[in-house]
XYZ file of C-alpha atoms in Angstrom:
766
model
C 80.615 111.651 144.384
C 81.385 108.990 141.771
C 78.581 106.821 143.183
C 76.142 109.766 142.964
C 77.095 110.398 139.323
C 76.563 106.710 138.540
C 73.095 106.794 140.152
C 72.142 109.944 138.215
C 73.384 108.416 134.946
C 71.438 105.216 135.611
C 68.261 107.187 136.332
C 68.729 109.207 133.143
C 69.145 105.998 131.153
C 65.976 104.548 132.648
C 64.071 107.737 131.787
C 65.335 107.584 128.171
C 64.402 103.923 127.891
C 60.940 104.591 129.319
C 60.432 107.480 126.882
C 61.555 105.357 123.933
C 59.250 102.539 125.006
C 56.316 104.939 125.365
C 57.093 106.502 121.989
C 57.228 103.050 120.361
C 53.866 102.135 121.878
C 52.413 105.402 120.593
C 53.765 104.726 117.095
C 52.351 101.196 117.057
C 48.937 102.476 118.159
C 48.992 105.028 115.343
C 49.931 102.299 112.871
C 47.070 100.122 114.179
C 44.636 102.976 113.586
C 45.948 103.672 110.082
C 45.856 100.019 108.984
C 42.328 99.530 110.316
C 41.175 102.482 108.211
C 42.991 101.640 104.962
C 41.329 100.186 101.908
C 42.814 97.178 100.111
C 43.911 99.431 97.259
C 45.706 101.773 99.685
C 47.466 98.832 101.295
C 48.557 97.520 97.899
C 49.937 100.935 96.949
C 51.782 101.111 100.276
C 53.626 97.908 99.371
C 54.743 99.210 95.963
C 57.198 102.040 95.464
C 57.202 104.926 93.007
C 59.707 106.043 90.385
C 60.695 109.676 89.815
C 57.504 110.854 88.122
C 55.617 113.409 90.132
C 58.510 114.365 92.422
C 57.649 117.543 94.371
C 59.629 120.621 93.318
C 61.315 120.939 96.705
C 62.968 117.500 96.523
C 66.102 116.737 94.546
C 65.896 113.646 92.325
C 65.683 110.280 94.046
C 66.019 106.639 93.052
C 62.477 106.051 94.266
C 59.918 106.780 96.946
C 57.183 105.180 98.966
C 53.577 105.893 98.086
C 51.864 108.807 99.883
C 48.821 108.206 102.059
C 47.460 111.723 102.158
C 44.299 111.189 104.156
C 46.395 109.782 107.009
C 49.072 112.481 106.768
C 51.692 110.115 105.313
C 54.090 111.710 102.822
C 56.482 109.776 100.538
C 59.830 108.646 101.937
C 62.631 109.580 99.541
C 65.425 107.117 98.681
C 68.796 107.740 97.032
C 71.656 105.555 95.869
C 74.777 105.944 97.935
C 77.728 103.618 97.351
C 80.304 106.433 97.613
C 78.143 109.351 98.671
C 74.652 110.684 98.033
C 73.726 110.132 94.388
C 71.288 112.586 92.825
C 70.971 114.881 89.836
C 72.555 118.293 90.136
C 69.476 120.180 88.935
C 66.552 120.953 91.209
C 63.087 121.160 89.703
C 62.171 124.801 89.147
C 65.723 126.114 89.663
C 67.472 125.717 86.264
C 70.322 128.106 87.060
C 71.515 126.431 90.260
C 73.458 123.193 90.605
C 73.769 121.009 93.680
C 76.548 118.521 94.375
C 77.489 115.884 96.946
C 80.820 114.832 98.412
C 82.483 111.949 96.576
C 83.964 109.607 99.191
C 86.401 106.723 98.645
C 84.907 103.392 97.571
C 83.850 100.874 100.213
C 86.912 98.682 99.673
C 89.087 101.661 100.584
C 87.021 102.449 103.676
C 87.611 98.852 104.770
C 91.326 99.327 104.021
C 91.480 101.920 106.797
C 90.619 99.223 109.395
C 89.379 102.221 111.356
C 85.890 102.246 112.899
C 85.979 106.001 113.394
C 86.551 106.609 109.671
C 83.589 104.414 108.694
C 81.354 106.268 111.166
C 82.564 109.682 109.977
C 81.832 108.858 106.345
C 78.350 107.621 107.243
C 77.587 110.676 109.380
C 78.749 113.128 106.726
C 76.620 111.465 104.035
C 73.660 111.751 106.435
C 74.264 115.491 106.808
C 74.037 115.915 103.049
C 70.918 113.733 102.931
C 69.233 116.023 105.436
C 70.225 119.100 103.456
C 68.719 117.700 100.267
C 65.638 116.006 101.695
C 66.606 112.341 101.411
C 65.260 109.883 103.976
C 66.923 106.593 103.099
C 70.318 105.749 101.633
C 70.401 102.649 99.444
C 73.639 101.455 100.974
C 75.938 100.096 102.229
C 76.538 97.249 99.790
C 77.759 94.234 101.669
C 78.482 91.229 99.494
C 81.685 89.232 99.735
C 84.502 89.861 97.273
C 84.515 86.241 96.172
C 86.363 86.875 92.913
C 88.406 89.907 91.756
C 86.578 90.076 88.405
C 83.255 91.064 89.993
C 82.379 94.471 88.567
C 80.844 95.736 91.763
C 83.617 94.703 94.157
C 84.524 98.332 94.808
C 81.116 98.758 96.484
C 81.808 95.783 98.755
C 84.152 95.932 101.706
C 86.166 92.734 101.812
C 86.617 89.022 101.180
C 86.191 88.485 104.936
C 82.729 88.460 106.560
C 83.865 89.945 109.881
C 85.703 92.913 108.377
C 82.829 93.464 105.918
C 80.059 93.239 108.484
C 81.770 95.248 111.196
C 82.844 98.066 108.845
C 79.329 98.263 107.426
C 77.887 98.388 110.955
C 80.096 101.350 111.844
C 79.028 103.155 108.667
C 75.356 102.500 109.509
C 75.796 103.741 113.090
C 77.363 106.972 111.845
C 74.679 107.591 109.238
C 71.666 106.727 111.368
C 72.940 108.801 114.295
C 71.876 111.859 112.268
C 68.340 110.665 111.482
C 68.263 109.210 107.958
C 68.193 105.454 107.441
C 70.617 103.003 105.864
C 69.817 100.041 103.620
C 71.996 96.942 103.790
C 72.139 95.301 100.364
C 72.070 93.078 98.321
C 70.773 90.263 100.518
C 72.350 87.828 99.701
C 75.129 86.098 97.687
C 75.085 88.708 94.922
C 78.748 88.080 94.111
C 78.755 88.582 90.340
C 77.199 91.091 87.950
C 77.061 88.948 84.804
C 73.462 87.757 84.347
C 72.802 89.027 87.873
C 69.019 89.137 87.421
C 68.691 85.384 86.967
C 71.862 83.802 88.292
C 71.283 80.913 90.705
C 74.029 80.885 93.357
C 74.390 77.238 94.384
C 76.068 77.269 97.770
C 76.458 74.830 100.639
C 74.688 75.586 103.911
C 78.034 75.949 105.672
C 79.462 78.424 103.159
C 76.241 80.426 103.258
C 76.307 80.672 107.031
C 80.032 81.243 107.563
C 80.792 83.461 104.558
C 77.818 84.862 102.625
C 75.327 85.493 105.430
C 77.721 86.088 108.323
C 78.672 89.560 107.043
C 75.008 90.563 106.902
C 74.336 89.097 110.341
C 77.129 91.152 111.908
C 76.100 94.392 110.178
C 72.432 93.919 111.043
C 72.972 92.960 114.678
C 75.608 95.627 115.366
C 74.277 98.416 113.140
C 70.497 97.807 113.159
C 69.842 99.328 109.711
C 66.418 100.745 108.915
C 66.134 98.679 105.734
C 67.431 95.592 103.939
C 67.331 95.202 100.153
C 66.974 91.698 98.748
C 69.144 90.791 95.770
C 68.213 89.904 92.206
C 69.705 86.418 92.181
C 68.484 83.041 93.320
C 70.054 80.963 96.094
C 69.828 77.219 95.575
C 66.842 77.569 93.255
C 64.789 80.222 95.093
C 64.818 83.902 94.173
C 66.009 85.785 97.252
C 63.223 88.358 97.113
C 60.702 85.494 97.352
C 62.469 83.378 99.965
C 60.552 83.118 103.264
C 63.446 81.160 104.782
C 65.845 84.027 104.082
C 63.661 87.103 104.642
C 61.499 85.876 107.515
C 63.141 82.787 108.957
C 66.734 84.000 109.124
C 66.515 87.782 108.946
C 63.598 88.343 111.307
C 63.246 85.256 113.471
C 66.861 84.138 113.916
C 68.480 87.569 113.905
C 65.624 89.425 115.608
C 65.543 92.328 113.144
C 62.279 94.225 112.500
C 62.958 96.812 109.803
C 61.600 97.111 106.262
C 62.657 94.769 103.437
C 62.542 95.970 99.830
C 63.296 94.435 96.465
C 66.003 95.695 94.157
C 64.845 97.870 91.253
C 62.962 95.540 88.910
C 59.507 94.080 88.497
C 59.603 90.361 89.373
C 56.688 88.351 88.043
C 56.253 86.844 91.497
C 54.823 89.804 93.426
C 52.582 87.753 95.700
C 55.459 85.387 96.499
C 57.631 88.368 97.454
C 54.971 89.777 99.766
C 54.353 86.401 101.367
C 58.092 85.804 101.893
C 58.476 89.047 103.841
C 59.541 91.492 101.127
C 57.549 94.476 102.313
C 58.192 96.970 99.545
C 58.367 96.386 95.780
C 60.907 98.789 94.214
C 61.116 100.679 91.914
C 57.417 99.825 91.621
C 54.722 99.729 88.932
C 50.938 99.573 88.689
C 51.065 95.930 87.598
C 52.444 94.993 91.008
C 49.669 96.895 92.769
C 47.164 94.977 90.646
C 48.918 91.684 91.453
C 48.568 92.293 95.199
C 44.897 93.253 94.942
C 44.125 90.225 92.770
C 46.014 87.875 95.127
C 44.134 89.269 98.135
C 40.780 88.849 96.411
C 41.416 85.260 95.332
C 42.934 84.284 98.700
C 46.482 83.764 97.437
C 47.543 86.467 99.882
C 45.899 86.745 103.286
C 45.141 90.100 104.852
C 47.283 89.121 107.837
C 50.327 88.924 105.575
C 49.468 92.151 103.776
C 48.881 93.986 107.065
C 52.173 92.632 108.450
C 54.087 94.113 105.536
C 52.127 97.375 105.545
C 53.000 97.712 109.232
C 56.708 97.394 108.436
C 56.508 100.021 105.698
C 54.538 102.430 107.900
C 56.942 101.924 110.801
C 59.772 102.916 108.465
C 57.963 105.899 106.938
C 56.823 107.322 110.278
C 60.404 107.561 111.566
C 61.882 109.324 108.514
C 63.184 112.897 108.795
C 60.751 114.088 106.118
C 57.712 112.660 107.870
C 58.860 114.302 111.095
C 58.971 117.816 109.705
C 62.432 118.158 108.197
C 62.465 120.661 105.341
C 65.515 120.550 103.017
C 67.562 123.761 102.971
C 69.943 122.757 100.121
C 72.945 123.941 102.134
C 75.068 120.794 102.092
C 78.265 122.507 103.324
C 80.497 120.452 101.066
C 83.500 122.129 102.649
C 82.815 119.841 105.631
C 82.637 116.718 103.490
C 85.952 117.240 101.712
C 88.163 116.802 104.834
C 86.338 113.565 105.715
C 86.818 112.242 102.174
C 90.492 113.230 102.324
C 91.061 111.573 105.708
C 89.346 108.352 104.613
C 91.482 108.220 101.470
C 94.703 108.921 103.362
C 94.047 106.135 105.873
C 92.956 103.646 103.213
C 96.013 103.925 100.951
C 98.137 100.776 101.186
C 101.918 100.783 100.752
C 102.650 97.412 99.122
C 106.369 97.773 98.429
C 109.055 100.244 99.468
C 112.527 98.926 98.724
C 115.383 100.934 100.234
C 112.860 103.471 101.605
C 112.258 105.004 98.173
C 109.251 106.698 99.729
C 108.576 109.242 100.980
C 109.901 111.618 98.349
C 112.459 114.234 99.324
C 111.229 117.807 99.070
C 113.840 118.764 96.464
C 113.207 115.841 94.099
C 111.669 116.292 90.655
C 109.361 113.556 89.439
C 108.369 112.415 85.940
C 104.749 111.270 86.022
C 103.807 108.617 83.448
C 100.616 106.713 82.671
C 97.235 107.933 81.505
C 95.832 107.096 84.954
C 97.907 109.815 86.608
C 95.957 112.398 84.640
C 92.554 110.678 84.495
C 92.295 109.353 88.037
C 89.231 107.190 88.773
C 87.608 108.436 92.009
C 84.948 105.680 92.044
C 83.365 102.914 89.998
C 80.499 103.199 87.521
C 76.747 102.853 87.939
C 74.988 103.814 91.164
C 78.350 104.767 92.666
C 79.041 107.564 90.173
C 78.330 110.538 92.428
C 77.867 114.041 91.013
C 80.866 115.540 92.787
C 81.873 119.221 92.804
C 85.361 118.235 91.586
C 87.864 115.398 91.366
C 91.559 115.926 92.096
C 93.702 113.694 89.888
C 97.160 112.533 90.888
C 99.076 115.195 88.989
C 96.951 118.021 90.391
C 97.274 116.580 93.891
C 101.054 116.444 93.600
C 101.187 120.045 92.436
C 98.953 121.182 95.296
C 101.177 119.399 97.796
C 104.353 121.023 96.462
C 105.870 118.014 94.680
C 108.006 119.100 91.731
C 106.657 117.784 88.425
C 108.492 117.493 85.113
C 106.568 119.808 82.819
C 107.530 118.063 79.561
C 105.818 114.786 80.540
C 102.861 116.794 81.839
C 102.540 118.596 78.500
C 102.808 115.353 76.503
C 99.955 113.662 78.378
C 97.695 116.685 78.289
C 98.073 116.866 74.485
C 97.479 113.120 74.154
C 94.342 113.269 76.334
C 93.011 116.273 74.417
C 93.362 114.417 71.107
C 91.746 111.238 72.441
C 88.814 113.134 73.917
C 87.867 114.372 70.448
C 87.126 110.730 69.561
C 85.559 109.738 72.872
C 83.360 112.788 73.491
C 80.278 111.556 71.659
C 80.509 107.956 72.847
C 80.780 109.082 76.460
C 77.790 111.404 76.350
C 75.574 110.496 79.291
C 73.108 107.829 78.219
C 71.380 104.983 80.004
C 73.935 102.493 78.707
C 76.933 104.684 79.530
C 75.633 105.057 83.070
C 76.772 101.448 83.351
C 79.522 101.234 80.758
C 81.807 104.171 79.967
C 84.291 104.054 77.092
C 87.865 104.105 78.323
C 90.789 106.107 77.036
C 93.595 103.757 75.960
C 97.098 103.814 77.354
C 99.399 105.588 74.884
C 100.901 103.125 72.420
C 104.447 104.483 72.198
C 106.787 106.179 74.626
C 110.016 106.572 72.672
C 113.182 105.478 74.528
C 114.979 108.774 73.951
C 112.029 110.618 75.550
C 112.282 108.448 78.678
C 116.092 108.803 78.676
C 115.714 112.598 78.753
C 113.416 112.285 81.745
C 115.826 109.941 83.527
C 118.467 112.598 83.045
C 116.478 115.593 84.306
C 114.282 113.878 86.955
C 115.098 112.174 90.245
C 112.316 109.566 90.212
C 109.478 108.338 88.024
C 105.871 107.606 88.948
C 103.641 105.394 86.804
C 99.909 105.045 87.436
C 97.991 101.932 86.389
C 94.248 102.646 86.444
C 91.176 100.451 86.111
C 87.442 101.060 86.251
C 84.341 98.901 86.036
C 80.864 99.075 87.489
C 77.343 97.878 87.962
C 75.834 95.222 85.671
C 79.140 94.087 84.131
C 82.045 92.052 85.450
C 85.661 92.644 84.506
C 87.016 90.367 81.798
C 90.118 88.216 82.134
C 91.886 89.952 79.263
C 94.764 92.346 78.762
C 93.808 95.859 79.774
C 91.191 94.600 82.223
C 92.410 92.164 84.879
C 95.768 91.761 83.146
C 98.171 94.530 82.203
C 97.862 95.637 78.589
C 100.847 95.235 76.237
C 101.213 99.030 76.236
C 101.298 99.119 80.038
C 103.855 96.328 80.211
C 106.048 98.035 77.613
C 105.799 101.374 79.419
C 106.627 99.907 82.838
C 109.559 97.908 81.476
C 110.960 100.831 79.500
C 110.658 103.379 82.314
C 112.069 100.981 84.932
C 114.962 99.817 82.738
C 116.011 103.295 81.676
C 115.601 104.947 85.085
C 117.380 102.080 86.849
C 120.238 102.279 84.365
C 120.565 105.932 85.373
C 120.507 104.971 89.064
C 116.984 106.386 89.519
C 113.970 104.796 91.221
C 110.437 104.075 89.943
C 107.180 104.161 91.942
C 103.949 102.586 90.703
C 100.553 103.869 91.849
C 97.607 101.490 91.346
C 94.202 103.172 90.938
C 91.545 100.439 90.985
C 88.459 99.294 92.862
C 89.471 95.628 92.924
C 92.696 93.609 92.631
C 94.345 93.198 89.246
C 97.235 91.003 88.194
C 100.300 93.238 88.471
C 102.772 90.663 87.210
C 106.541 90.777 87.284
C 106.550 94.092 85.409
C 105.267 95.817 88.546
C 106.225 93.657 91.487
C 109.798 92.859 90.470
C 110.796 95.973 88.556
C 109.157 98.741 90.578
C 110.991 100.057 93.639
C 107.769 101.043 95.404
C 104.081 100.260 94.877
C 101.311 102.371 96.351
C 97.726 101.107 96.183
C 95.438 104.131 95.878
C 92.205 102.160 95.294
C 89.478 104.520 93.996
C 89.912 107.298 96.516
C 87.047 109.750 95.925
C 87.137 113.404 94.977
C 90.209 114.196 97.105
C 92.096 111.138 95.888
C 94.996 112.798 94.059
C 95.739 114.983 97.032
C 95.587 112.032 99.458
C 98.061 110.023 97.376
C 100.372 113.024 97.081
C 100.387 113.491 100.861
C 101.480 109.879 101.271
C 104.101 110.249 98.529
C 105.707 113.276 100.181
C 105.445 111.881 103.715
C 102.955 114.346 105.152
C 100.856 111.241 105.820
C 102.349 107.943 106.941
C 100.499 105.111 105.137
C 98.491 102.914 107.504
C 96.068 101.098 105.188
C 95.908 97.303 105.174
C 94.519 95.048 102.464
C 90.906 93.883 102.990
C 91.368 91.335 100.206
C 94.120 88.965 99.081
C 96.102 89.829 95.918
C 96.774 86.506 94.208
C 99.886 85.856 92.130
C 97.828 84.259 89.366
C 94.095 84.540 88.726
C 93.784 80.783 88.347
C 95.174 80.307 91.858
C 91.894 81.760 93.143
C 89.515 78.914 94.099
C 86.468 80.553 92.468
C 88.261 81.175 89.157
C 86.722 78.181 87.362
C 83.268 79.062 88.679
C 83.035 82.682 87.639
C 81.976 84.155 84.278
C 84.608 85.503 81.895
C 84.194 86.764 78.316
C 80.495 87.442 78.956
C 78.851 89.709 76.369
C 76.117 91.809 77.951
C 72.637 91.526 76.424
C 69.823 93.841 77.465
C 67.383 90.923 77.292
C 69.264 89.413 80.237
C 67.861 92.037 82.612
C 64.284 90.922 82.074
C 62.937 89.126 85.155
C 63.053 85.697 83.605
C 65.647 86.440 80.921
C 66.662 84.196 78.029
C 66.003 80.492 78.449
C 69.383 79.638 76.932
C 71.103 81.756 79.567
C 69.486 79.828 82.419
C 71.187 76.634 81.302
C 74.651 78.214 81.008
C 77.140 77.477 83.773
C 78.438 80.588 85.613
C 75.654 82.695 84.065
C 72.311 80.972 84.573
C 73.795 79.227 87.582
C 77.097 79.405 89.457
C 78.387 76.555 91.607
C 80.278 77.823 94.639
C 82.505 74.787 94.477
C 85.228 76.361 96.634
C 82.783 76.304 99.571
C 84.239 78.203 102.583
C 87.692 78.537 101.007
C 87.418 82.184 100.039
C 90.427 84.512 100.037
C 92.968 84.037 102.807
C 91.025 81.102 104.238
C 92.184 79.158 101.181
C 95.623 80.642 100.561
C 96.808 80.461 104.185
C 95.325 77.037 104.931
C 96.735 75.333 101.856
C 100.050 77.210 101.774
C 99.495 78.875 98.391
C 101.820 81.806 97.688
C 100.290 85.202 96.938
C 101.590 88.573 95.830
C 100.190 90.357 98.891
C 98.295 88.667 101.744
C 95.062 89.765 103.372
C 95.689 92.429 106.026
C 99.093 93.425 104.584
C 100.392 97.002 104.435
C 103.717 98.748 105.054
C 104.541 101.927 106.972
C 107.283 104.561 106.968
C 107.930 103.741 110.620
C 108.268 100.535 112.687
C 106.170 99.103 115.497
C 106.910 96.695 118.318
C 104.227 94.548 119.956
C 104.616 93.240 123.490
C 102.918 92.097 126.692
C 100.156 90.008 125.100
C 97.627 88.921 127.737
C 94.476 86.804 127.954
C 91.935 86.369 130.731
C 88.533 84.721 130.819
C 85.625 87.129 131.084
C 82.732 85.415 132.789
C 81.427 82.188 131.308
C 81.025 83.349 127.720
C 84.075 85.321 126.564
C 87.766 86.072 126.846
C 89.507 89.412 127.091
C 92.838 89.889 125.327
C 95.260 92.797 125.121
C 98.604 93.788 123.654
C 100.867 96.856 123.779
C 101.917 98.550 120.524
C 104.920 100.892 120.476
C 106.230 103.108 117.678
C 109.944 102.265 117.589
C 110.663 104.146 114.358
C 111.450 107.780 113.649
C 108.109 108.965 112.181
C 104.611 109.324 113.665
C 102.306 106.567 112.462
C 99.356 104.270 113.064
C 99.343 100.487 113.197
C 96.625 97.850 112.881
C 96.393 94.754 115.081
C 94.391 91.866 113.607
C 93.084 89.068 115.837
C 92.757 85.620 114.268
C 91.407 82.446 115.838
C 92.426 78.850 115.206
C 89.900 76.192 116.211
C 90.688 72.761 117.674
C 91.203 70.190 114.936
C 88.292 67.768 114.612
C 88.629 64.630 112.517
C 86.429 64.778 109.420
C 85.669 68.497 109.757
C 88.076 70.949 108.105
C 88.483 74.464 109.432
C 90.677 77.298 108.115
C 94.173 77.804 109.477
C 92.841 80.971 111.079
C 89.915 83.397 110.778
C 89.667 87.105 111.545
C 87.690 87.715 114.752
C 88.587 91.299 115.745
C 90.892 94.169 114.889
C 91.900 97.608 116.085
C 93.807 100.603 114.788
C 96.029 102.600 117.090
C 95.803 106.363 117.408
C 98.652 108.324 115.816
C 101.715 107.295 117.823
C 104.729 109.563 118.030
C 108.198 107.928 117.981
C 108.633 106.149 121.306
C 104.933 106.365 122.186
C 102.894 103.238 122.988
C 99.270 102.252 123.527
C 97.483 99.270 125.048
C 94.907 97.627 122.746
C 92.078 95.494 124.193
C 89.326 93.242 122.818
C 86.598 91.028 124.240
C 85.763 87.977 122.109
C 82.696 85.847 122.789
C 83.042 82.081 122.599
C 80.018 81.909 120.312
C 81.819 84.108 117.781
C 84.441 81.374 117.353
C 81.884 78.831 116.126
C 81.859 76.902 112.860
C 78.656 75.821 111.098
C 77.825 72.109 110.940
C 75.388 71.209 108.176
C 74.557 67.750 109.517
C 72.952 69.219 112.624
C 72.269 72.758 111.257
C 74.147 74.125 114.259
C 76.779 76.671 115.128
C 79.318 74.795 117.273
C 82.267 76.200 119.205
C 84.388 73.100 119.677
C 85.725 71.911 123.009
C 89.517 71.971 123.278
C 92.315 74.465 122.787
C 91.517 77.682 120.900
C 94.416 79.846 119.749
C 94.082 83.626 119.378
C 96.873 85.162 117.306
C 97.911 88.789 116.928
C 98.581 89.353 113.218
C 100.201 92.101 111.181
C 98.509 90.310 108.270
C 96.906 86.921 107.778
C 100.359 85.615 106.847
C 102.348 87.204 109.693
C 101.446 86.407 113.288
C 103.386 88.366 115.898
C 102.199 86.537 119.007
C 99.535 84.097 120.150
C 97.646 83.078 123.269
C 95.375 80.131 123.938
C 92.563 78.978 126.190
C 90.687 75.712 126.568
C 86.941 75.094 126.486
C 85.963 72.060 128.521
C 82.837 71.375 126.480
C 81.401 72.425 123.146
C 78.858 75.209 122.811
C 75.960 74.521 120.410
C 73.433 76.906 118.856
C 70.921 75.246 116.531
C 69.132 77.007 113.680
C 66.073 75.822 111.807
C 66.048 77.665 108.489
C 67.699 75.960 105.558
C 68.235 77.704 102.232
């Protein structure tokens, strides 16, 4: 019977493959017919996108669209931003009395903190459902650059400092989203690791660092997830603008990696349109008539050949013809946000990281009363600014979440903060009115200047514990500054933390700090030494306050792990001397070729990636530098035991490893196993102490329950890049695979020996 089922399944697979192949051939024939009938002007328009003007009344606002080709039955493909959900205006043309919203999910860093493939897929799939409801064909996400430095303003949109965790998480998100029909766009390709002067910054990076760190994440996401689109970045790499780099967009992306989707520019008008087209940038976004004219002129004077133009038109048509809109989908505007909220809540719950929990201060007891301090507890940041600022139906702050989850709140502190916020909002209302500039840069409410000691003493007397929230926000086009109140704690925050901790501790009471941020900040001794517990909430989306409350009261056992290292001191970070600080934004900087003076300024006009491959834990673990919290770290309310680690060779090209994980504590919980590799030492060629190669999260394990975790790791995935031969080489010798609870804590290790090196040469040099 089993054999019969296998035969039937195999036949069904062959039928599906034959149908797909036939359908692809049919599509290509249709594209051939369309291209042969198009005029040069139509082809030029097809390679240039459209802004919002002229949007049909049945489509909610988009970031941009492709050009229609009416006589061939081609309608525009609609694109929307989507760092933390589907971004669009709430008003629909012709329906002034109705408003439409989208689910606000946790930021990408928090999704990576779950270390859970299923969560990433669920978030992607749910965003796709809302795209279909509102008539959107292509999501301009996920963002996939490396968190090279904690000051980068857009870090919250990026997954991790590690290329494997970044690429694999993005791939799972893409798989979930594209399983429903819409397309995903991997961006910004590549090395877009700072926002200051991002239009014109030249990222000067070694070939090895590019391959192992800044391209490897994209390679994994593209090969595993097969996104519909890739968006090139604004910046240059080693002197060539990425959107006009044939080595990057054709040589590496298409020829080496075998990808055949559509490439688009980011939203600006580069004065090198013909170069972009020639390099393999198929679609100029947001698009303008000048670019159409540039393409026509270049074709007429021979600067662009028709073969190149037709190649790019083919890629755009292939994309457009597979969109939901082109295939008859009509938006119904029924997004069923009640289905998005549980996914946002689950992602937030699994991404929260417990950083400290002395004497099991958490979870809270059901009869405890808590004093909640800090402006961030009441004005919780669900996401960062810019394209990630989703129009959500609501946002649950920490205080509201605690109330909903039955945690007892001291009403006097609640009343004080509400009055303070009300007074401050009178001053901030006009400055925070939605404008183009405030879409990027919102004005922040300051931490209160004075909390009088007698007020805190009263709370220490009538409350069991205190909670303090430290909150930070930043966003697109601006990096965080290395100043107090940004990366560093403000004097007011330090005074508040010290006063609350000193007074509550004197009364024998405990203090918990919640950190609400999209990227690491320097917590300092005020937090790490004085607080009894620290809970990292990241920027957790619309359900964030409720998710944090459910971890605080123990309804959810924290299982998040850090996707980025938290350094003890900013200047311990290798990129710290090659990253802009104290940069004053100038609107002239966004022009394609910007200010000449800016081009000559180190870390703005150009940035030297002097740290090379030593990013994040690769540096800290290899060179023995102490950190506050290592990559992959996170505590639980229960305990786990790992045993029975095994390794066996799988054919000629891979090894299979496994380990058993058992919950030996007294609460249900999930654990994460991280697999790191250590390469054989080769004289004259440095490699990191270890590098992440795989990971897995257990299901929810009851006390006493265990599960066997398994992975298959290809030898080629253990390779390092050698610039002298432009080759990926997996060295001969002993390779160690370690099972880590974090990058700094290995529980067990196994090894195998390769008798000879494995070499894969590449030809494209950036």
